[in-house]
């Protein structure tokens, strides 16, 4: 059993110094094929890679994959948790009790859930760059490039009839158009009980050793029939062992690894602490609402979960930024690049002054940050709609180059559709009132009552009174009314006395002014100079690095591997034995309230003796992933499904800024565990047969 | 099941502010009975406490307890690991394979293992203090007090015929004589395999969640028959639950909680880092020897284990000293005491200047530390004997007050016995040569070859040559020769040309000089002013605090309780499920070399299915313990045995300097696990019957 390890060791020893560790979220057009060959003797061909790409699925904020010929899609439970919650009723709590469709007829339509498959990618960098060179000022060049991007996007959309999204890679160093096939008829097939899906709850979130059965299955339908995907992942009959190669294909959301040191320091000392405080206030507002009733909690529970998740993640990011050693490494890298730029007259002209410009922009950002955070619709859905209604006629009347970005020609149609279509989730005036009231109170307490935003919105009255009047008096919850106002244009708006529209007319100029200043003093310069530094980096290092995450498809490679933590080495796999150990370790059936976190559903306890408890349950790999990768398939070198990425360990959170191979680990559900429990706990042998292609 | 928790909560709420958490290693003469009553409604009477004390056992560096009417003693496997190793042969590796005596006849005599029971305690503080008041200088007073202590000890020893040890509590604020019954015929009854006793090895040492079966059983014999102890602990039929009261009776070794802030800072910035480096060098020297052969490793393996254990502990102490928040609390406490001392003229006269004196002594300590560490017998046993031989005639000829402390009247007889009796472990000239050679080389490399110690010892020759000649030419490994020289006194010594004696004659004046300086400039002032500060603290706070640990019997109370670590809450119990999870989590049977750490013996794998895997295996409590408590019994409020303390978590290491109730946890083997595996893995039903008193 030692050979593969020896081989890997040898590979590392003989590999050239330029080959780094398993760092990297690689775009499918620029994969680290040399490193894969050298380190793992792994040489995937185009067919192998196309197959993995076409089996990979994107959903809002996350990832998934096709896993059967009949359109079955595997993702994380936490990616569809909100949907499962909304499908629940007081009588039938799918979140608490789980759900298994015994037949296709029982599969439940999930309103609002959209899935995307990346069918092609087009590099339009050259064309976009050209467009920017005709004009002189930085701001005009930016606009020109944006226009050209939108134009190319529109062309491709028309040509393909598919969803086309522009993607800026390497901080704008490259521009691409990604073409997606979109699916909107998605039905819930299987979701385990919340208590096993997130066993250990918020406590265990972002930790390891973990015991989460964080998977769910949905099925894509087209024309009322199960969709037959172009590609789907075969389920491995076995699974991974320690040291074996693991590939993760998914949609990492955001990393900031190409940030300058100054940006990281800004985040560490100012931006992130401010954001943590804001999230805490937002959570308190939502929690106060959730406590009103079962229905209230089921409406905002998902948002609260999202905030908790975000807060724990943010604290991890902050810990990463506070790691003195790691930040020194960031500084060294930057110093090296700066030197190379300074030594080359062309690069110096391009980006020599950019670091100082970034610094300057960050100073401006500090001044504007509080107002930018607070001067907005304050969580009110109707005020948000009203703001669009007020702005649309104005913006549409301008030439494209001077419009606010969300009113570009390309964005107009989808925006209008969104404003006028029926809601997937019914409007809740109570929640609307609560959010607006508390949002206004928060702004008042932080800006002071003499601030022009507070004066404009409240006019000396209380937040409660203003919000009450606005929510009660508005008709904007009705898409018909919104449509009427939209179609009426400027004249209809000018005479509209809907109280939300009245508030929006006051908010609009204040927000425009702030946005203009932020664009001019902060966002514009940051974008411009990040792109300049990125272009300089390109010139120095070429494209053997990977771009920061952008919620687009990436491939990451790594191995199953332990790491040092908590004073010891942490095991690469957990097993079902460990799940029951943690249940019993809190006293088994004898829980007090706090211990509900490590509870198991009755059917798990009843069927425990049927399970092979040695079955690998969760596992860790060195793959470089981040939020947005949740639900990504983990495949072996055959391209077969061996696991499902659902999280990182605490230490991986620093991965937002840098990858530390010693401790950064991806946490996955082992595919073997899914098969084991589908069969023995959930009576879902039919699904296992479908997955294994043996039905 | 909620009532006890509510009761405990109420108790905390209504308890006076002066009652603190479960901090404290309390002497049996001054137990926190009020706190126990208020917090736990627990009121042990004298009989209860005497019984626990008399069932508690001390052994070198650790603790144990009588657990059967026939003298069975329970302690940690790691407390007798060295003994088990020395009982092993190449053919019969008791460490690897474990040992169970099926009958009394099979029980194995353990050479050199001595057990002690504390039968009485006498407070001689007043008498000792009086003795010091007749003389004027600080140094003379110290000597006078020491003499008086030795005198009282000798009186009590003669009166009782038992082992009597002086104990300085509260940094010398109190002096006691502890009277022990000593047992020397001790036989090994049961020791599990090393791989389960320290599953996870050095990696898991000082961590939690843990899965160590760290217990062993020996039996005390007297007159060739099993000893019938005055008291022994009844084994609980059940066990502890989360939140329940746990009492630990044992012998914590050393804490430094009453140190001044300056002493802690000295340890943090200088003393401890220096000690870590020295241990590392010592380990390397021993490891080089161990690699020679099986026998070599079995001779020094225990010492290496001890160093590893010490190093990991020391790193934990250091982490504690580096905890900024905690050190601020230490500083606040000291500042408060200083203020109270300054405000009281009597206290000011006593201790007002003591903090500055401590500072001064520490400055001197820095200067002397390296030489004190290196100018000695350098690990050579024979050179150590020779040094005693050279010094004894000189010291005996002095009046007691001017002797080196180890040659006091009371110490002479035991010292002579030790020097002239047959060795429990045979002399190994190879090891002796290795240690002396490497010890001299180390001193040379650190002091430089111009240092007077190096010049004196080597005289321009190599360490190898000097050591070779000394070890080969010396006869001091023979107790008969040592006896001859001892009895010959100064004249015999003067003409003795044994090479070790020759070296000792060169070493003696150098070491005396250093020791004199250290005593005068460092140790004396530290002892004196620590005692003054301690007396001032007494005057201010009285005796409702506990003294620093002194390897003497203490009682600690606490509860079974989780703690926050590794990003989550850590479960209060582990179970046998967790043990097998960690085995499987590293790949089960498929190990590579590194993974041998989490290996299980064949009989455990074969008999796994017989075990109730839900059985609690290890557990954590808030008891305040430290090294030396290893092997302490954990009893419930009935005084019945429910567990066996064997370690602390990483966070508990800071406990050397302060107790942090949020995270400081004692790690124990659950008594239920011991019964379960004795019966189902070790075929030792006979022992379970003896323990349960049902045979």
JSON list of N, CA and C in Angstrom, two decimals, chain A residues 2 5 203-204 207-208 241 312 562 566-569 571-575 577-578 580-582 584-586 590-591 594 598 614 650, chain B residues 2 203-204 207-208 241 312 562 566-569 571-575 577-578 580-582 584-586 590-592 594 598 614 650:
[
{"chain": "A", "resi": 2, "resn": "UNK", "atom": "N", "xyz": [2.14, 1.11, -0.03]},
{"chain": "A", "resi": 2, "resn": "UNK", "atom": "CA", "xyz": [2.98, 2.30, 0.13]},
{"chain": "A", "resi": 2, "resn": "UNK", "atom": "C", "xyz": [3.35, 2.96, -1.20]},
{"chain": "A", "resi": 5, "resn": "UNK", "atom": "N", "xyz": [2.14, 6.52, -2.32]},
{"chain": "A", "resi": 5, "resn": "UNK", "atom": "CA", "xyz": [2.71, 7.60, -1.50]},
{"chain": "A", "resi": 5, "resn": "UNK", "atom": "C", "xyz": [4.15, 7.86, -1.93]},
{"chain": "A", "resi": 203, "resn": "UNK", "atom": "N", "xyz": [-22.32, 25.36, 15.83]},
{"chain": "A", "resi": 203, "resn": "UNK", "atom": "CA", "xyz": [-21.07, 25.07, 16.53]},
{"chain": "A", "resi": 203, "resn": "UNK", "atom": "C", "xyz": [-20.07, 24.38, 15.60]},
{"chain": "A", "resi": 204, "resn": "UNK", "atom": "N", "xyz": [-20.55, 23.40, 14.86]},
{"chain": "A", "resi": 204, "resn": "UNK", "atom": "CA", "xyz": [-19.64, 22.62, 14.03]},
{"chain": "A", "resi": 204, "resn": "UNK", "atom": "C", "xyz": [-19.36, 23.25, 12.66]},
{"chain": "A", "resi": 207, "resn": "UNK", "atom": "N", "xyz": [-15.85, 23.59, 10.89]},
{"chain": "A", "resi": 207, "resn": "UNK", "atom": "CA", "xyz": [-14.87, 22.87, 11.71]},
{"chain": "A", "resi": 207, "resn": "UNK", "atom": "C", "xyz": [-14.66, 21.48, 11.13]},
{"chain": "A", "resi": 208, "resn": "UNK", "atom": "N", "xyz": [-13.73, 20.78, 11.68]},
{"chain": "A", "resi": 208, "resn": "UNK", "atom": "CA", "xyz": [-13.47, 19.40, 11.37]},
{"chain": "A", "resi": 208, "resn": "UNK", "atom": "C", "xyz": [-12.67, 18.85, 12.53]},
{"chain": "A", "resi": 241, "resn": "UNK", "atom": "N", "xyz": [-8.89, 6.97, -0.94]},
{"chain": "A", "resi": 241, "resn": "UNK", "atom": "CA", "xyz": [-8.06, 6.62, 0.21]},
{"chain": "A", "resi": 241, "resn": "UNK", "atom": "C", "xyz": [-7.15, 7.82, 0.50]},
{"chain": "A", "resi": 312, "resn": "UNK", "atom": "N", "xyz": [-19.43, 33.51, 10.99]},
{"chain": "A", "resi": 312, "resn": "UNK", "atom": "CA", "xyz": [-18.36, 32.60, 11.40]},
{"chain": "A", "resi": 312, "resn": "UNK", "atom": "C", "xyz": [-17.27, 32.62, 10.34]},
{"chain": "A", "resi": 562, "resn": "UNK", "atom": "N", "xyz": [-4.51, 14.55, 6.16]},
{"chain": "A", "resi": 562, "resn": "UNK", "atom": "CA", "xyz": [-4.66, 15.06, 7.52]},
{"chain": "A", "resi": 562, "resn": "UNK", "atom": "C", "xyz": [-4.07, 16.46, 7.65]},
{"chain": "A", "resi": 566, "resn": "UNK", "atom": "N", "xyz": [-5.64, 21.56, 16.93]},
{"chain": "A", "resi": 566, "resn": "UNK", "atom": "CA", "xyz": [-6.10, 21.17, 18.26]},
{"chain": "A", "resi": 566, "resn": "UNK", "atom": "C", "xyz": [-5.03, 20.37, 19.00]},
{"chain": "A", "resi": 567, "resn": "UNK", "atom": "N", "xyz": [-3.77, 20.64, 18.71]},
{"chain": "A", "resi": 567, "resn": "UNK", "atom": "CA", "xyz": [-2.67, 19.99, 19.42]},
{"chain": "A", "resi": 567, "resn": "UNK", "atom": "C", "xyz": [-2.27, 18.63, 18.89]},
{"chain": "A", "resi": 568, "resn": "UNK", "atom": "N", "xyz": [-2.95, 18.15, 17.83]},
{"chain": "A", "resi": 568, "resn": "UNK", "atom": "CA", "xyz": [-2.64, 16.82, 17.32]},
{"chain": "A", "resi": 568, "resn": "UNK", "atom": "C", "xyz": [-2.73, 16.82, 15.79]},
{"chain": "A", "resi": 569, "resn": "UNK", "atom": "N", "xyz": [-2.73, 15.64, 15.18]},
{"chain": "A", "resi": 569, "resn": "UNK", "atom": "CA", "xyz": [-3.01, 15.54, 13.75]},
{"chain": "A", "resi": 569, "resn": "UNK", "atom": "C", "xyz": [-4.46, 15.12, 13.59]},
{"chain": "A", "resi": 571, "resn": "UNK", "atom": "N", "xyz": [-7.56, 13.43, 11.72]},
{"chain": "A", "resi": 571, "resn": "UNK", "atom": "CA", "xyz": [-7.75, 12.28, 10.83]},
{"chain": "A", "resi": 571, "resn": "UNK", "atom": "C", "xyz": [-8.38, 12.68, 9.49]},
{"chain": "A", "resi": 572, "resn": "UNK", "atom": "N", "xyz": [-7.96, 12.03, 8.40]},
{"chain": "A", "resi": 572, "resn": "UNK", "atom": "CA", "xyz": [-8.49, 12.41, 7.07]},
{"chain": "A", "resi": 572, "resn": "UNK", "atom": "C", "xyz": [-9.95, 12.04, 6.85]},
{"chain": "A", "resi": 573, "resn": "UNK", "atom": "N", "xyz": [-10.44, 10.99, 7.48]},
{"chain": "A", "resi": 573, "resn": "UNK", "atom": "CA", "xyz": [-11.84, 10.60, 7.34]},
{"chain": "A", "resi": 573, "resn": "UNK", "atom": "C", "xyz": [-12.53, 10.62, 8.70]},
{"chain": "A", "resi": 574, "resn": "UNK", "atom": "N", "xyz": [-13.82, 10.92, 8.71]},
{"chain": "A", "resi": 574, "resn": "UNK", "atom": "CA", "xyz": [-14.63, 10.52, 9.86]},
{"chain": "A", "resi": 574, "resn": "UNK", "atom": "C", "xyz": [-15.51, 9.37, 9.38]},
{"chain": "A", "resi": 575, "resn": "UNK", "atom": "N", "xyz": [-16.12, 8.68, 10.31]},
{"chain": "A", "resi": 575, "resn": "UNK", "atom": "CA", "xyz": [-16.96, 7.54, 9.94]},
{"chain": "A", "resi": 575, "resn": "UNK", "atom": "C", "xyz": [-18.29, 7.65, 10.67]},
{"chain": "A", "resi": 577, "resn": "UNK", "atom": "N", "xyz": [-19.18, 5.72, 12.86]},
{"chain": "A", "resi": 577, "resn": "UNK", "atom": "CA", "xyz": [-18.84, 5.49, 14.27]},
{"chain": "A", "resi": 577, "resn": "UNK", "atom": "C", "xyz": [-18.69, 6.82, 14.99]},
{"chain": "A", "resi": 578, "resn": "UNK", "atom": "N", "xyz": [-18.03, 7.76, 14.32]},
{"chain": "A", "resi": 578, "resn": "UNK", "atom": "CA", "xyz": [-17.80, 9.07, 14.92]},
{"chain": "A", "resi": 578, "resn": "UNK", "atom": "C", "xyz": [-19.08, 9.85, 15.10]},
{"chain": "A", "resi": 580, "resn": "UNK", "atom": "N", "xyz": [-22.04, 8.61, 15.77]},
{"chain": "A", "resi": 580, "resn": "UNK", "atom": "CA", "xyz": [-22.72, 8.11, 16.97]},
{"chain": "A", "resi": 580, "resn": "UNK", "atom": "C", "xyz": [-21.91, 8.40, 18.23]},
{"chain": "A", "resi": 581, "resn": "UNK", "atom": "N", "xyz": [-20.59, 8.46, 18.09]},
{"chain": "A", "resi": 581, "resn": "UNK", "atom": "CA", "xyz": [-19.76, 8.84, 19.24]},
{"chain": "A", "resi": 581, "resn": "UNK", "atom": "C", "xyz": [-20.11, 10.24, 19.71]},
{"chain": "A", "resi": 582, "resn": "UNK", "atom": "N", "xyz": [-20.30, 11.14, 18.77]},
{"chain": "A", "resi": 582, "resn": "UNK", "atom": "CA", "xyz": [-20.57, 12.52, 19.17]},
{"chain": "A", "resi": 582, "resn": "UNK", "atom": "C", "xyz": [-21.99, 12.64, 19.73]},
{"chain": "A", "resi": 584, "resn": "UNK", "atom": "N", "xyz": [-23.47, 10.15, 21.45]},
{"chain": "A", "resi": 584, "resn": "UNK", "atom": "CA", "xyz": [-23.37, 9.57, 22.80]},
{"chain": "A", "resi": 584, "resn": "UNK", "atom": "C", "xyz": [-22.51, 10.44, 23.71]},
{"chain": "A", "resi": 585, "resn": "UNK", "atom": "N", "xyz": [-21.52, 11.11, 23.12]},
{"chain": "A", "resi": 585, "resn": "UNK", "atom": "CA", "xyz": [-20.58, 11.90, 23.91]},
{"chain": "A", "resi": 585, "resn": "UNK", "atom": "C", "xyz": [-21.22, 13.10, 24.60]},
{"chain": "A", "resi": 586, "resn": "UNK", "atom": "N", "xyz": [-22.40, 13.49, 24.11]},
{"chain": "A", "resi": 586, "resn": "UNK", "atom": "CA", "xyz": [-23.16, 14.55, 24.78]},
{"chain": "A", "resi": 586, "resn": "UNK", "atom": "C", "xyz": [-24.21, 13.96, 25.70]},
{"chain": "A", "resi": 590, "resn": "UNK", "atom": "N", "xyz": [-30.13, 11.74, 26.52]},
{"chain": "A", "resi": 590, "resn": "UNK", "atom": "CA", "xyz": [-30.39, 12.66, 27.64]},
{"chain": "A", "resi": 590, "resn": "UNK", "atom": "C", "xyz": [-29.84, 14.05, 27.35]},
{"chain": "A", "resi": 591, "resn": "UNK", "atom": "N", "xyz": [-30.61, 14.84, 26.62]},
{"chain": "A", "resi": 591, "resn": "UNK", "atom": "CA", "xyz": [-30.13, 16.16, 26.26]},
{"chain": "A", "resi": 591, "resn": "UNK", "atom": "C", "xyz": [-30.76, 17.23, 27.11]},
{"chain": "A", "resi": 594, "resn": "UNK", "atom": "N", "xyz": [-29.30, 23.00, 25.27]},
{"chain": "A", "resi": 594, "resn": "UNK", "atom": "CA", "xyz": [-28.09, 23.35, 24.53]},
{"chain": "A", "resi": 594, "resn": "UNK", "atom": "C", "xyz": [-27.61, 22.18, 23.68]},
{"chain": "A", "resi": 598, "resn": "UNK", "atom": "N", "xyz": [-26.52, 18.31, 18.87]},
{"chain": "A", "resi": 598, "resn": "UNK", "atom": "CA", "xyz": [-25.95, 17.02, 18.45]},
{"chain": "A", "resi": 598, "resn": "UNK", "atom": "C", "xyz": [-26.98, 15.89, 18.62]},
{"chain": "A", "resi": 614, "resn": "UNK", "atom": "N", "xyz": [-18.42, 1.58, 10.04]},
{"chain": "A", "resi": 614, "resn": "UNK", "atom": "CA", "xyz": [-17.07, 1.95, 9.60]},
{"chain": "A", "resi": 614, "resn": "UNK", "atom": "C", "xyz": [-17.09, 2.76, 8.30]},
{"chain": "A", "resi": 650, "resn": "UNK", "atom": "N", "xyz": [-11.92, 25.50, 9.66]},
{"chain": "A", "resi": 650, "resn": "UNK", "atom": "CA", "xyz": [-11.69, 26.88, 10.14]},
{"chain": "A", "resi": 650, "resn": "UNK", "atom": "C", "xyz": [-10.52, 27.53, 9.43]},
{"chain": "B", "resi": 2, "resn": "UNK", "atom": "N", "xyz": [-33.54, 17.58, 34.28]},
{"chain": "B", "resi": 2, "resn": "UNK", "atom": "CA", "xyz": [-33.01, 18.95, 34.30]},
{"chain": "B", "resi": 2, "resn": "UNK", "atom": "C", "xyz": [-32.75, 19.48, 35.71]},
{"chain": "B", "resi": 203, "resn": "UNK", "atom": "N", "xyz": [1.09, 12.63, 19.56]},
{"chain": "B", "resi": 203, "resn": "UNK", "atom": "CA", "xyz": [0.18, 13.57, 18.90]},
{"chain": "B", "resi": 203, "resn": "UNK", "atom": "C", "xyz": [-0.98, 13.92, 19.81]},
{"chain": "B", "resi": 204, "resn": "UNK", "atom": "N", "xyz": [-1.57, 12.89, 20.41]},
{"chain": "B", "resi": 204, "resn": "UNK", "atom": "CA", "xyz": [-2.77, 13.13, 21.21]},
{"chain": "B", "resi": 204, "resn": "UNK", "atom": "C", "xyz": [-2.48, 13.56, 22.64]},
{"chain": "B", "resi": 207, "resn": "UNK", "atom": "N", "xyz": [-4.26, 16.47, 24.64]},
{"chain": "B", "resi": 207, "resn": "UNK", "atom": "CA", "xyz": [-5.37, 16.98, 23.82]},
{"chain": "B", "resi": 207, "resn": "UNK", "atom": "C", "xyz": [-6.67, 16.33, 24.26]},
{"chain": "B", "resi": 208, "resn": "UNK", "atom": "N", "xyz": [-7.74, 16.77, 23.68]},
{"chain": "B", "resi": 208, "resn": "UNK", "atom": "CA", "xyz": [-9.06, 16.19, 23.86]},
{"chain": "B", "resi": 208, "resn": "UNK", "atom": "C", "xyz": [-9.89, 16.67, 22.68]},
{"chain": "B", "resi": 241, "resn": "UNK", "atom": "N", "xyz": [-22.58, 11.79, 35.00]},
{"chain": "B", "resi": 241, "resn": "UNK", "atom": "CA", "xyz": [-23.28, 12.42, 33.88]},
{"chain": "B", "resi": 241, "resn": "UNK", "atom": "C", "xyz": [-22.77, 13.86, 33.76]},
{"chain": "B", "resi": 312, "resn": "UNK", "atom": "N", "xyz": [6.00, 18.96, 25.44]},
{"chain": "B", "resi": 312, "resn": "UNK", "atom": "CA", "xyz": [4.67, 19.39, 25.01]},
{"chain": "B", "resi": 312, "resn": "UNK", "atom": "C", "xyz": [4.01, 20.20, 26.13]},
{"chain": "B", "resi": 562, "resn": "UNK", "atom": "N", "xyz": [-18.34, 20.36, 29.04]},
{"chain": "B", "resi": 562, "resn": "UNK", "atom": "CA", "xyz": [-17.77, 20.65, 27.73]},
{"chain": "B", "resi": 562, "resn": "UNK", "atom": "C", "xyz": [-16.93, 21.92, 27.79]},
{"chain": "B", "resi": 566, "resn": "UNK", "atom": "N", "xyz": [-11.32, 24.44, 19.01]},
{"chain": "B", "resi": 566, "resn": "UNK", "atom": "CA", "xyz": [-11.32, 23.98, 17.63]},
{"chain": "B", "resi": 566, "resn": "UNK", "atom": "C", "xyz": [-12.54, 24.50, 16.87]},
{"chain": "B", "resi": 567, "resn": "UNK", "atom": "N", "xyz": [-13.03, 25.66, 17.26]},
{"chain": "B", "resi": 567, "resn": "UNK", "atom": "CA", "xyz": [-14.15, 26.29, 16.55]},
{"chain": "B", "resi": 567, "resn": "UNK", "atom": "C", "xyz": [-15.52, 25.80, 16.96]},
{"chain": "B", "resi": 568, "resn": "UNK", "atom": "N", "xyz": [-15.60, 24.86, 17.90]},
{"chain": "B", "resi": 568, "resn": "UNK", "atom": "CA", "xyz": [-16.91, 24.34, 18.29]},
{"chain": "B", "resi": 568, "resn": "UNK", "atom": "C", "xyz": [-16.93, 24.10, 19.80]},
{"chain": "B", "resi": 569, "resn": "UNK", "atom": "N", "xyz": [-17.96, 23.39, 20.29]},
{"chain": "B", "resi": 569, "resn": "UNK", "atom": "CA", "xyz": [-17.96, 22.96, 21.68]},
{"chain": "B", "resi": 569, "resn": "UNK", "atom": "C", "xyz": [-17.50, 21.51, 21.71]},
{"chain": "B", "resi": 571, "resn": "UNK", "atom": "N", "xyz": [-17.27, 17.81, 23.20]},
{"chain": "B", "resi": 571, "resn": "UNK", "atom": "CA", "xyz": [-18.16, 16.93, 23.95]},
{"chain": "B", "resi": 571, "resn": "UNK", "atom": "C", "xyz": [-17.55, 16.48, 25.28]},
{"chain": "B", "resi": 572, "resn": "UNK", "atom": "N", "xyz": [-18.39, 16.34, 26.32]},
{"chain": "B", "resi": 572, "resn": "UNK", "atom": "CA", "xyz": [-17.85, 15.97, 27.63]},
{"chain": "B", "resi": 572, "resn": "UNK", "atom": "C", "xyz": [-17.36, 14.53, 27.73]},
{"chain": "B", "resi": 573, "resn": "UNK", "atom": "N", "xyz": [-17.93, 13.64, 26.96]},
{"chain": "B", "resi": 573, "resn": "UNK", "atom": "CA", "xyz": [-17.47, 12.25, 26.97]},
{"chain": "B", "resi": 573, "resn": "UNK", "atom": "C", "xyz": [-17.00, 11.83, 25.59]},
{"chain": "B", "resi": 574, "resn": "UNK", "atom": "N", "xyz": [-16.03, 10.93, 25.53]},
{"chain": "B", "resi": 574, "resn": "UNK", "atom": "CA", "xyz": [-15.84, 10.16, 24.31]},
{"chain": "B", "resi": 574, "resn": "UNK", "atom": "C", "xyz": [-16.33, 8.75, 24.61]},
{"chain": "B", "resi": 575, "resn": "UNK", "atom": "N", "xyz": [-16.49, 7.96, 23.57]},
{"chain": "B", "resi": 575, "resn": "UNK", "atom": "CA", "xyz": [-16.99, 6.60, 23.77]},
{"chain": "B", "resi": 575, "resn": "UNK", "atom": "C", "xyz": [-16.12, 5.63, 22.97]},
{"chain": "B", "resi": 577, "resn": "UNK", "atom": "N", "xyz": [-17.10, 4.09, 20.53]},
{"chain": "B", "resi": 577, "resn": "UNK", "atom": "CA", "xyz": [-17.40, 4.39, 19.13]},
{"chain": "B", "resi": 577, "resn": "UNK", "atom": "C", "xyz": [-16.33, 5.33, 18.57]},
{"chain": "B", "resi": 578, "resn": "UNK", "atom": "N", "xyz": [-15.97, 6.31, 19.36]},
{"chain": "B", "resi": 578, "resn": "UNK", "atom": "CA", "xyz": [-14.98, 7.30, 18.92]},
{"chain": "B", "resi": 578, "resn": "UNK", "atom": "C", "xyz": [-13.60, 6.68, 18.75]},
{"chain": "B", "resi": 580, "resn": "UNK", "atom": "N", "xyz": [-12.94, 3.62, 17.78]},
{"chain": "B", "resi": 580, "resn": "UNK", "atom": "CA", "xyz": [-12.90, 2.92, 16.50]},
{"chain": "B", "resi": 580, "resn": "UNK", "atom": "C", "xyz": [-13.05, 3.88, 15.33]},
{"chain": "B", "resi": 581, "resn": "UNK", "atom": "N", "xyz": [-13.75, 4.98, 15.55]},
{"chain": "B", "resi": 581, "resn": "UNK", "atom": "CA", "xyz": [-13.83, 6.01, 14.50]},
{"chain": "B", "resi": 581, "resn": "UNK", "atom": "C", "xyz": [-12.44, 6.53, 14.17]},
{"chain": "B", "resi": 582, "resn": "UNK", "atom": "N", "xyz": [-11.65, 6.80, 15.19]},
{"chain": "B", "resi": 582, "resn": "UNK", "atom": "CA", "xyz": [-10.33, 7.35, 14.93]},
{"chain": "B", "resi": 582, "resn": "UNK", "atom": "C", "xyz": [-9.41, 6.30, 14.31]},
{"chain": "B", "resi": 584, "resn": "UNK", "atom": "N", "xyz": [-10.52, 3.91, 12.23]},
{"chain": "B", "resi": 584, "resn": "UNK", "atom": "CA", "xyz": [-10.99, 3.82, 10.84]},
{"chain": "B", "resi": 584, "resn": "UNK", "atom": "C", "xyz": [-10.71, 5.11, 10.08]},
{"chain": "B", "resi": 585, "resn": "UNK", "atom": "N", "xyz": [-10.74, 6.22, 10.79]},
{"chain": "B", "resi": 585, "resn": "UNK", "atom": "CA", "xyz": [-10.56, 7.52, 10.16]},
{"chain": "B", "resi": 585, "resn": "UNK", "atom": "C", "xyz": [-9.17, 7.73, 9.57]},
{"chain": "B", "resi": 586, "resn": "UNK", "atom": "N", "xyz": [-8.22, 6.90, 10.02]},
{"chain": "B", "resi": 586, "resn": "UNK", "atom": "CA", "xyz": [-6.88, 6.94, 9.44]},
{"chain": "B", "resi": 586, "resn": "UNK", "atom": "C", "xyz": [-6.72, 5.83, 8.41]},
{"chain": "B", "resi": 590, "resn": "UNK", "atom": "N", "xyz": [-5.16, -0.16, 6.98]},
{"chain": "B", "resi": 590, "resn": "UNK", "atom": "CA", "xyz": [-4.20, 0.28, 5.96]},
{"chain": "B", "resi": 590, "resn": "UNK", "atom": "C", "xyz": [-3.40, 1.48, 6.44]},
{"chain": "B", "resi": 591, "resn": "UNK", "atom": "N", "xyz": [-2.35, 1.21, 7.16]},
{"chain": "B", "resi": 591, "resn": "UNK", "atom": "CA", "xyz": [-1.56, 2.31, 7.70]},
{"chain": "B", "resi": 591, "resn": "UNK", "atom": "C", "xyz": [-0.26, 2.46, 6.93]},
{"chain": "B", "resi": 592, "resn": "UNK", "atom": "N", "xyz": [0.23, 3.67, 6.90]},
{"chain": "B", "resi": 592, "resn": "UNK", "atom": "CA", "xyz": [1.64, 3.81, 6.58]},
{"chain": "B", "resi": 592, "resn": "UNK", "atom": "C", "xyz": [2.36, 4.08, 7.90]},
{"chain": "B", "resi": 594, "resn": "UNK", "atom": "N", "xyz": [3.61, 6.59, 9.51]},
{"chain": "B", "resi": 594, "resn": "UNK", "atom": "CA", "xyz": [3.19, 7.70, 10.35]},
{"chain": "B", "resi": 594, "resn": "UNK", "atom": "C", "xyz": [1.89, 7.39, 11.09]},
{"chain": "B", "resi": 598, "resn": "UNK", "atom": "N", "xyz": [-2.21, 5.59, 15.49]},
{"chain": "B", "resi": 598, "resn": "UNK", "atom": "CA", "xyz": [-3.61, 5.31, 15.81]},
{"chain": "B", "resi": 598, "resn": "UNK", "atom": "C", "xyz": [-3.97, 3.85, 15.46]},
{"chain": "B", "resi": 614, "resn": "UNK", "atom": "N", "xyz": [-21.10, 2.11, 22.93]},
{"chain": "B", "resi": 614, "resn": "UNK", "atom": "CA", "xyz": [-21.58, 3.38, 23.48]},
{"chain": "B", "resi": 614, "resn": "UNK", "atom": "C", "xyz": [-20.97, 3.69, 24.85]},
{"chain": "B", "resi": 650, "resn": "UNK", "atom": "N", "xyz": [-4.93, 20.64, 26.28]},
{"chain": "B", "resi": 650, "resn": "UNK", "atom": "CA", "xyz": [-3.90, 21.64, 25.98]},
{"chain": "B", "resi": 650, "resn": "UNK", "atom": "C", "xyz": [-4.06, 22.89, 26.82]}
]
